[in-house]
């Protein structure tokens, strides 16, 4: 059965494939979805940390795979000198995929670190849970003394202050992010080095061009000693090659700032490239030993010496304990002074700003969200540390720093008030240069984790998702929401097509929920659940059906029922359906509610027939009327048709789910009857016929009561003994019989509708076979009658029509549950019975003219049945205004009897009599009773 869902799935797959996801990336995303969120063996924060690490590892593995493919290409994109060398060919992924997965891995690592800060666990537990690289907080057990190293003091500081430990954790995370996702340092400075106009090697470093100019000036003046800025006419004769600035006369590192002179242009590029490299190394958290090696290779060892002293870097600390850590405080203040008064380049100022915590000199080089956050947190952390030293160890701080006099009489914050985490994150969303990047979804997610405001973030993103889902047309799964919950906040763009973002947000939401976060307000909970619903919808379209109950169980109960009801039509495989039923029950989901809502939602979504002026319009079985009102209308060929809409396929497929659940008999029968009513209302006769063939009463009874039990409807030749919802049962019947009668009573409407469509199907099949009989009747010149094989099939179809019509003429659709349903059933009978009875009369008349005149007698019996006092068929004809058609039909039948007698056709004795009745009564020349 080809469902319309197939076409929707194909459209989804084509969109998904066009986005360039390769197999490895999709597999990693699938693994993230396949991790069970209900592992009862993991208790408390320990288990959640372990689970978070699993997510992080999967993202990390994906990054490693993508980096092996795209890292060279990304390096070329970042370097102007290499951009025209082409990119990777033949890969389905791109550098953007690598960047996206790197950000996701960083997000998982940040979440892991912040959970470790909030819910620390012993290192032994971390090892047991196999959490690699666990960020263990220093202990306060070791007491400090006068010979304690600065590293010990720093560790004691982190152990004693929660906010310091949190900021230190974020700073270390930002360093690692910069180190793993940025381009190589050599490529960072490559473009600047090209402006330095020199080759490679040790000889190519330092201020080559300025050095040569100084040597030339000394040779010109024949001065063996160093040139001085005060030398005669030095300002006139000793200038840069462009003759625009005075050139330095000496080559010590302070010459530029001390003399107020400049370097040659090439040397200026070299100086800037070198400080840029130093900035990158410090920003990435490179150890001082690495920086020293790098500087020594370029004959710039003095720079490494100037950068030595960070208490966070053990390799930079003085091994001589007698030096104490007073010198480190003084060193940081000196670095702040160098950053404050300005150096040769902004990157030099930024380097000293990082080492000292002087924020104003660092911000000018911060172009990204990560850099700005790093600058602020690094400054807050070091400023807090210096304050801690003054408060706890005032006697060991140099007096110049304690008294804050002279050159040291300034604060490293330079008037910048420290912001709280949430204040800083919000500020970065609204100010340049971080406003654009700060409002991206992943950065806002990372910011919410740092600011401990994830619950507020996910709620507001849920509101934005609802608005996005309903922007073009009304969403069937997510209701639109106004801006009330946004409260004027800045939010990130998000849509239901952003699978990776939805997956990430969903799993992080689950982790926070497991950690104890609760959203009590109904509207706020609905907004947060929007994220899960959107991701659940994606899983359904991607074929991850067995994951649906697990994720739906995390929603509000009523929403879980509706959400699964929307997605179940996508599940076609019978075995998978059985698994889904078991999983829904296992996760405590209301299975009957899901099945019922599935059908109700499809019906509500189906467009109503605009031509229908009433709830139920008359069936169209007979040919349209002609100008000759009195003419009997033949049956239309193919009046049921074969066209079945996508929604009708979904409804039938959805009702098949009831075969898989035990009990719930009443609901099953009610929903089946509701489907039949829907098909009649929407003129979906083909769908109704398919339902009567695929999900029959007998099949449902066998599935719920066991195959060993016989169908009670077949045993009850009267159809039922139903007088109401509960019905009356035979007092002498045993308990089993009573139960079967009750089941029949509850199934009364469903059975009646099934019998209607069985009758319609039989009439259409008879019409298909009767084509030759119509041709024979229309043209008396046809000499060759149809063969015997066809005649047998024709007679077989007649018998099927007769047997299927019998139940409809015996109180069809009479047993309503209440007055409202009784009125509805009356409308259905008026819409269906006249057309069906007229079609049946046409079958009998045509069969009598072609097969046997005995069918005229059955036509007369039909008239008697309709005229009986206990029959409501005549009432249906009267209410529909179609009694004249019925009278005309029976008149033609009586004319057929007379015409048949006049033709003097011989009729055998066995064919003339049926149960004691005879066709001779219609012959004027035969005495009744004679043989």
Short mmCIF file of N, CA and C in Angstrom, two decimals, residues 349-491:
data_model
loop_
_atom_site.label_atom_id
_atom_site.label_comp_id
_atom_site.label_asym_id
_atom_site.label_seq_id
_atom_site.Cartn_x
_atom_site.Cartn_y
_atom_site.Cartn_z
N UNK A 349 50.50 45.04 23.78
CA UNK A 349 49.69 45.48 24.92
C UNK A 349 48.75 44.37 25.38
N UNK A 350 48.18 43.62 24.41
CA UNK A 350 47.25 42.55 24.76
C UNK A 350 47.96 41.43 25.51
N UNK A 351 49.18 41.11 25.11
CA UNK A 351 49.95 40.06 25.79
C UNK A 351 50.16 40.43 27.25
N UNK A 352 50.63 41.65 27.47
CA UNK A 352 50.85 42.09 28.85
C UNK A 352 49.52 42.23 29.60
N UNK A 353 48.45 42.54 28.87
CA UNK A 353 47.14 42.63 29.49
C UNK A 353 46.66 41.28 30.00
N UNK A 354 46.91 40.22 29.24
CA UNK A 354 46.53 38.88 29.67
C UNK A 354 47.33 38.47 30.90
N UNK A 355 48.63 38.72 30.85
CA UNK A 355 49.50 38.30 31.95
C UNK A 355 49.20 39.05 33.24
N UNK A 356 48.71 40.27 33.13
CA UNK A 356 48.47 41.09 34.32
C UNK A 356 47.00 41.20 34.69
N UNK A 357 46.12 40.87 33.74
CA UNK A 357 44.70 41.06 33.98
C UNK A 357 44.22 42.46 33.67
N UNK A 358 45.04 43.24 32.94
CA UNK A 358 44.65 44.61 32.59
C UNK A 358 43.70 44.56 31.40
N UNK A 359 42.43 44.74 31.66
CA UNK A 359 41.38 44.51 30.66
C UNK A 359 41.41 45.49 29.49
N UNK A 360 41.60 46.81 29.69
CA UNK A 360 41.51 47.75 28.56
C UNK A 360 42.50 47.46 27.44
N UNK A 361 43.67 46.92 27.74
CA UNK A 361 44.64 46.66 26.68
C UNK A 361 44.35 45.36 25.94
N UNK A 362 43.50 44.51 26.50
CA UNK A 362 43.20 43.23 25.86
C UNK A 362 42.01 43.32 24.93
N UNK A 363 41.02 44.11 25.27
CA UNK A 363 39.79 44.16 24.49
C UNK A 363 39.99 44.61 23.04
N UNK A 364 40.92 45.53 22.72
CA UNK A 364 41.06 45.96 21.32
C UNK A 364 41.40 44.85 20.34
N UNK A 365 41.99 43.75 20.78
CA UNK A 365 42.34 42.67 19.86
C UNK A 365 41.32 41.54 19.91
N UNK A 366 40.27 41.72 20.70
CA UNK A 366 39.26 40.66 20.84
C UNK A 366 38.14 40.89 19.83
N UNK A 367 38.13 40.07 18.80
CA UNK A 367 37.13 40.21 17.74
C UNK A 367 36.05 39.15 17.82
N UNK A 368 36.23 38.15 18.65
CA UNK A 368 35.26 37.07 18.74
C UNK A 368 34.65 37.00 20.12
N UNK A 369 33.55 36.26 20.20
CA UNK A 369 32.86 36.06 21.47
C UNK A 369 33.76 35.38 22.48
N UNK A 370 34.48 34.36 22.03
CA UNK A 370 35.38 33.64 22.93
C UNK A 370 36.48 34.53 23.47
N UNK A 371 37.05 35.37 22.58
CA UNK A 371 38.15 36.25 23.01
C UNK A 371 37.67 37.25 24.04
N UNK A 372 36.51 37.85 23.80
CA UNK A 372 35.99 38.85 24.75
C UNK A 372 35.67 38.21 26.10
N UNK A 373 35.06 37.05 26.07
CA UNK A 373 34.77 36.37 27.33
C UNK A 373 36.06 36.01 28.05
N UNK A 374 37.05 35.57 27.30
CA UNK A 374 38.34 35.24 27.88
C UNK A 374 38.98 36.46 28.52
N UNK A 375 38.94 37.59 27.83
CA UNK A 375 39.56 38.81 28.35
C UNK A 375 38.93 39.21 29.68
N UNK A 376 37.62 39.18 29.75
CA UNK A 376 36.92 39.58 30.98
C UNK A 376 37.18 38.59 32.11
N UNK A 377 37.00 37.31 31.85
CA UNK A 377 37.17 36.33 32.91
C UNK A 377 38.62 36.24 33.39
N UNK A 378 39.56 36.38 32.47
CA UNK A 378 40.97 36.37 32.86
C UNK A 378 41.29 37.57 33.75
N UNK A 379 40.75 38.72 33.37
CA UNK A 379 40.99 39.94 34.17
C UNK A 379 40.35 39.80 35.55
N UNK A 380 39.10 39.33 35.60
CA UNK A 380 38.42 39.17 36.89
C UNK A 380 39.18 38.19 37.78
N UNK A 381 39.69 37.14 37.18
CA UNK A 381 40.36 36.10 37.95
C UNK A 381 41.66 36.61 38.56
N UNK A 382 42.50 37.26 37.75
CA UNK A 382 43.78 37.75 38.26
C UNK A 382 43.59 38.90 39.23
N UNK A 383 42.61 39.74 38.97
CA UNK A 383 42.33 40.85 39.90
C UNK A 383 41.87 40.30 41.25
N UNK A 384 41.05 39.27 41.21
CA UNK A 384 40.60 38.63 42.44
C UNK A 384 41.78 38.00 43.18
N UNK A 385 42.71 37.39 42.43
CA UNK A 385 43.86 36.76 43.05
C UNK A 385 44.74 37.80 43.75
N UNK A 386 44.99 38.93 43.09
CA UNK A 386 45.80 39.98 43.72
C UNK A 386 45.10 40.53 44.96
N UNK A 387 43.79 40.65 44.89
CA UNK A 387 43.04 41.11 46.06
C UNK A 387 43.14 40.10 47.19
N UNK A 388 43.09 38.83 46.85
CA UNK A 388 43.23 37.76 47.82
C UNK A 388 44.61 37.82 48.49
N UNK A 389 45.64 38.06 47.72
CA UNK A 389 46.99 38.16 48.27
C UNK A 389 47.09 39.32 49.27
N UNK A 390 46.52 40.44 48.92
CA UNK A 390 46.59 41.61 49.80
C UNK A 390 45.83 41.38 51.10
N UNK A 391 44.71 40.65 51.00
CA UNK A 391 43.91 40.43 52.20
C UNK A 391 44.50 39.34 53.10
N UNK A 392 45.03 38.31 52.52
CA UNK A 392 45.48 37.16 53.29
C UNK A 392 46.99 37.21 53.60
N UNK A 393 47.76 37.88 52.76
CA UNK A 393 49.22 37.89 52.92
C UNK A 393 49.76 39.31 52.73
N UNK A 394 49.18 40.24 53.43
CA UNK A 394 49.56 41.65 53.24
C UNK A 394 51.01 41.91 53.62
N UNK A 395 51.54 41.15 54.58
CA UNK A 395 52.90 41.39 55.03
C UNK A 395 53.94 40.94 54.01
N UNK A 396 53.52 40.23 53.01
CA UNK A 396 54.48 39.72 52.04
C UNK A 396 54.30 40.36 50.67
N UNK A 397 53.47 41.41 50.61
CA UNK A 397 53.28 42.15 49.37
C UNK A 397 54.21 43.35 49.38
N UNK A 398 54.91 43.64 48.26
CA UNK A 398 55.79 44.83 48.21
C UNK A 398 55.04 46.09 48.59
N UNK A 399 55.68 46.95 49.38
CA UNK A 399 55.00 48.18 49.84
C UNK A 399 54.49 49.03 48.69
N UNK A 400 55.22 49.04 47.59
CA UNK A 400 54.80 49.87 46.46
C UNK A 400 53.41 49.47 45.97
N UNK A 401 53.09 48.19 46.10
CA UNK A 401 51.78 47.73 45.65
C UNK A 401 50.72 47.93 46.72
N UNK A 402 51.12 47.77 47.99
CA UNK A 402 50.17 47.95 49.07
C UNK A 402 49.70 49.39 49.15
N UNK A 403 50.67 50.31 49.01
CA UNK A 403 50.36 51.74 49.18
C UNK A 403 49.76 52.34 47.90
N UNK A 404 49.89 51.64 46.79
CA UNK A 404 49.34 52.12 45.52
C UNK A 404 49.80 53.54 45.21
N UNK A 405 51.11 53.77 45.24
CA UNK A 405 51.60 55.12 44.95
C UNK A 405 52.44 55.10 43.69
N UNK A 406 52.71 56.27 43.19
CA UNK A 406 53.58 56.42 42.04
C UNK A 406 53.01 55.77 40.80
N UNK A 407 53.89 55.13 40.04
CA UNK A 407 53.48 54.50 38.77
C UNK A 407 52.51 53.36 39.00
N UNK A 408 52.52 52.79 40.19
CA UNK A 408 51.63 51.66 40.46
C UNK A 408 50.29 52.08 41.03
N UNK A 409 50.04 53.35 41.06
CA UNK A 409 48.80 53.84 41.66
C UNK A 409 47.61 53.77 40.72
N UNK A 410 47.33 52.65 40.14
CA UNK A 410 46.15 52.45 39.29
C UNK A 410 45.65 51.02 39.47
N UNK A 411 44.42 50.82 39.09
CA UNK A 411 43.81 49.50 39.19
C UNK A 411 43.82 48.82 37.83
N UNK A 412 44.06 47.52 37.87
CA UNK A 412 44.13 46.78 36.62
C UNK A 412 42.79 46.75 35.89
N UNK A 413 41.72 46.95 36.63
CA UNK A 413 40.40 46.97 35.98
C UNK A 413 40.17 48.27 35.23
N UNK A 414 40.96 49.32 35.59
CA UNK A 414 40.88 50.62 34.90
C UNK A 414 39.45 51.14 34.85
N UNK A 415 38.74 50.97 35.93
CA UNK A 415 37.38 51.50 35.98
C UNK A 415 36.32 50.59 35.41
N UNK A 416 36.71 49.44 34.87
CA UNK A 416 35.74 48.48 34.34
C UNK A 416 35.14 47.69 35.50
N UNK A 417 33.85 47.91 35.73
CA UNK A 417 33.20 47.20 36.82
C UNK A 417 33.02 45.73 36.45
N UNK A 418 33.42 44.83 37.33
CA UNK A 418 33.24 43.41 37.02
C UNK A 418 31.76 43.07 36.87
N UNK A 419 31.45 42.37 35.84
CA UNK A 419 30.08 41.94 35.60
C UNK A 419 29.89 40.52 36.14
N UNK A 420 28.66 40.26 36.54
CA UNK A 420 28.33 38.87 36.83
C UNK A 420 28.28 38.10 35.52
N UNK A 421 28.25 36.79 35.63
CA UNK A 421 28.26 35.98 34.41
C UNK A 421 27.09 36.31 33.50
N UNK A 422 25.90 36.40 34.08
CA UNK A 422 24.73 36.65 33.25
C UNK A 422 24.73 38.07 32.69
N UNK A 423 25.25 39.03 33.47
CA UNK A 423 25.34 40.41 32.97
C UNK A 423 26.32 40.50 31.80
N UNK A 424 27.45 39.82 31.93
CA UNK A 424 28.45 39.85 30.88
C UNK A 424 27.93 39.18 29.60
N UNK A 425 27.28 38.05 29.75
CA UNK A 425 26.75 37.34 28.58
C UNK A 425 25.71 38.20 27.87
N UNK A 426 24.82 38.82 28.63
CA UNK A 426 23.79 39.67 28.02
C UNK A 426 24.42 40.88 27.35
N UNK A 427 25.44 41.46 27.97
CA UNK A 427 26.11 42.62 27.38
C UNK A 427 26.78 42.25 26.06
N UNK A 428 27.36 41.09 25.99
CA UNK A 428 28.03 40.66 24.76
C UNK A 428 27.04 40.40 23.62
N UNK A 429 25.78 40.15 23.95
CA UNK A 429 24.76 39.99 22.91
C UNK A 429 24.39 41.31 22.25
N UNK A 430 24.62 42.41 22.97
CA UNK A 430 24.09 43.70 22.53
C UNK A 430 25.16 44.69 22.08
N UNK A 431 26.42 44.38 22.32
CA UNK A 431 27.49 45.33 21.97
C UNK A 431 28.45 44.70 20.97
N UNK A 432 29.08 45.57 20.21
CA UNK A 432 30.08 45.13 19.24
C UNK A 432 31.40 44.89 19.96
N UNK A 433 32.26 44.03 19.43
CA UNK A 433 32.11 43.29 18.15
C UNK A 433 31.47 41.92 18.31
N UNK A 434 30.82 41.66 19.45
CA UNK A 434 30.33 40.31 19.73
C UNK A 434 28.83 40.16 19.52
N UNK A 435 28.15 41.23 19.11
CA UNK A 435 26.69 41.18 19.04
C UNK A 435 26.21 40.11 18.05
N UNK A 436 26.82 40.06 16.88
CA UNK A 436 26.37 39.09 15.87
C UNK A 436 26.66 37.66 16.30
N UNK A 437 27.90 37.42 16.70
CA UNK A 437 28.26 36.06 17.10
C UNK A 437 27.59 35.69 18.42
N UNK A 438 27.40 36.67 19.28
CA UNK A 438 26.81 36.40 20.59
C UNK A 438 25.35 36.01 20.52
N UNK A 439 24.69 36.27 19.39
CA UNK A 439 23.29 35.88 19.23
C UNK A 439 23.13 34.64 18.36
N UNK A 440 24.24 33.97 18.05
CA UNK A 440 24.13 32.68 17.39
C UNK A 440 23.69 31.63 18.41
N UNK A 441 23.07 30.60 17.94
CA UNK A 441 22.44 29.64 18.85
C UNK A 441 23.46 28.97 19.77
N UNK A 442 24.57 28.49 19.21
CA UNK A 442 25.53 27.77 20.03
C UNK A 442 26.21 28.69 21.04
N UNK A 443 26.51 29.91 20.65
CA UNK A 443 27.14 30.83 21.59
C UNK A 443 26.17 31.20 22.71
N UNK A 444 24.90 31.38 22.36
CA UNK A 444 23.93 31.67 23.40
C UNK A 444 23.75 30.46 24.32
N UNK A 445 23.83 29.27 23.74
CA UNK A 445 23.76 28.06 24.56
C UNK A 445 24.95 27.99 25.51
N UNK A 446 26.14 28.21 24.99
CA UNK A 446 27.33 28.19 25.84
C UNK A 446 27.25 29.27 26.91
N UNK A 447 26.76 30.44 26.52
CA UNK A 447 26.61 31.52 27.49
C UNK A 447 25.62 31.17 28.59
N UNK A 448 24.54 30.48 28.23
CA UNK A 448 23.55 30.10 29.25
C UNK A 448 24.12 29.07 30.22
N UNK A 449 24.99 28.20 29.73
CA UNK A 449 25.62 27.22 30.62
C UNK A 449 26.57 27.93 31.58
N UNK A 450 27.32 28.90 31.07
CA UNK A 450 28.25 29.64 31.93
C UNK A 450 27.49 30.49 32.94
N UNK A 451 26.41 31.12 32.47
CA UNK A 451 25.64 32.02 33.34
C UNK A 451 24.63 31.27 34.21
N UNK A 452 24.57 29.95 34.05
CA UNK A 452 23.63 29.12 34.82
C UNK A 452 22.19 29.56 34.60
N UNK A 453 21.88 29.85 33.36
CA UNK A 453 20.52 30.29 33.01
C UNK A 453 19.97 29.46 31.87
N UNK A 454 20.35 28.18 31.81
CA UNK A 454 19.92 27.35 30.70
C UNK A 454 18.41 27.20 30.67
N UNK A 455 17.76 27.09 31.83
CA UNK A 455 16.32 26.92 31.84
C UNK A 455 15.63 28.09 31.18
N UNK A 456 16.05 29.30 31.49
CA UNK A 456 15.47 30.49 30.87
C UNK A 456 15.78 30.52 29.38
N UNK A 457 16.99 30.12 29.01
CA UNK A 457 17.40 30.12 27.61
C UNK A 457 16.55 29.14 26.79
N UNK A 458 16.39 27.92 27.27
CA UNK A 458 15.68 26.91 26.48
C UNK A 458 14.19 27.25 26.39
N UNK A 459 13.64 27.91 27.40
CA UNK A 459 12.24 28.33 27.35
C UNK A 459 12.05 29.37 26.26
N UNK A 460 12.93 30.36 26.23
CA UNK A 460 12.79 31.43 25.23
C UNK A 460 13.09 30.92 23.83
N UNK A 461 14.02 29.99 23.70
CA UNK A 461 14.26 29.41 22.38
C UNK A 461 13.07 28.56 21.95
N UNK A 462 12.38 27.96 22.91
CA UNK A 462 11.17 27.22 22.58
C UNK A 462 10.08 28.13 22.05
N UNK A 463 9.99 29.33 22.59
CA UNK A 463 9.03 30.31 22.08
C UNK A 463 9.40 30.71 20.65
N UNK A 464 10.69 31.00 20.42
CA UNK A 464 11.13 31.36 19.08
C UNK A 464 10.91 30.22 18.09
N UNK A 465 11.11 29.00 18.54
CA UNK A 465 10.88 27.85 17.67
C UNK A 465 9.40 27.75 17.30
N UNK A 466 8.53 28.00 18.25
CA UNK A 466 7.09 27.97 17.96
C UNK A 466 6.72 29.04 16.95
N UNK A 467 7.28 30.21 17.10
CA UNK A 467 7.00 31.29 16.15
C UNK A 467 7.54 30.97 14.76
N UNK A 468 8.72 30.38 14.72
CA UNK A 468 9.31 30.00 13.44
C UNK A 468 8.51 28.89 12.77
N UNK A 469 8.07 27.91 13.54
CA UNK A 469 7.32 26.79 12.98
C UNK A 469 5.97 27.22 12.41
N UNK A 470 5.43 28.32 12.92
CA UNK A 470 4.12 28.80 12.46
C UNK A 470 4.22 30.03 11.59
N UNK A 471 5.42 30.37 11.14
CA UNK A 471 5.61 31.61 10.38
C UNK A 471 4.91 31.56 9.02
N UNK A 472 5.06 30.45 8.32
CA UNK A 472 4.48 30.34 6.97
C UNK A 472 3.12 29.68 6.97
N UNK A 473 2.96 28.66 7.75
CA UNK A 473 1.68 27.99 7.89
C UNK A 473 1.59 27.38 9.29
N UNK A 474 0.39 27.08 9.69
CA UNK A 474 0.18 26.58 11.04
C UNK A 474 0.82 25.22 11.20
N UNK A 475 1.62 25.07 12.26
CA UNK A 475 2.27 23.80 12.54
C UNK A 475 1.27 22.84 13.18
N UNK A 476 1.40 21.57 12.84
CA UNK A 476 0.53 20.56 13.40
C UNK A 476 1.04 20.01 14.73
N UNK A 477 2.31 20.29 15.03
CA UNK A 477 2.90 19.71 16.24
C UNK A 477 3.25 20.74 17.30
N UNK A 478 3.47 21.99 16.89
CA UNK A 478 3.88 23.03 17.83
C UNK A 478 2.96 24.23 17.68
N UNK A 479 2.24 24.54 18.72
CA UNK A 479 1.33 25.68 18.68
C UNK A 479 2.11 26.99 18.76
N UNK A 480 1.61 28.01 18.10
CA UNK A 480 2.27 29.31 18.11
C UNK A 480 2.20 29.93 19.51
N UNK A 481 3.20 30.76 19.82
CA UNK A 481 3.27 31.42 21.12
C UNK A 481 3.60 32.89 20.91
N UNK A 482 3.08 33.75 21.79
CA UNK A 482 3.36 35.17 21.68
C UNK A 482 4.67 35.49 22.39
N UNK A 483 4.98 36.80 22.47
CA UNK A 483 6.26 37.25 23.03
C UNK A 483 6.23 37.45 24.54
N UNK A 484 5.17 36.99 25.18
CA UNK A 484 5.04 37.24 26.61
C UNK A 484 6.21 36.67 27.40
N UNK A 485 6.62 35.47 27.08
CA UNK A 485 7.70 34.82 27.83
C UNK A 485 9.08 35.33 27.43
N UNK A 486 9.18 36.02 26.30
CA UNK A 486 10.49 36.52 25.87
C UNK A 486 10.96 37.68 26.72
N UNK A 487 10.03 38.49 27.20
CA UNK A 487 10.34 39.60 28.10
C UNK A 487 11.41 40.53 27.51
N UNK A 488 11.37 40.73 26.21
CA UNK A 488 12.32 41.63 25.57
C UNK A 488 13.72 41.10 25.45
N UNK A 489 13.94 39.84 25.69
CA UNK A 489 15.29 39.27 25.65
C UNK A 489 15.73 39.04 24.21
N UNK A 490 17.04 39.01 24.04
CA UNK A 490 17.63 38.68 22.75
C UNK A 490 17.66 37.16 22.63
N UNK A 491 17.15 36.64 21.53
CA UNK A 491 17.13 35.20 21.30
C UNK A 491 17.77 34.88 19.96
#
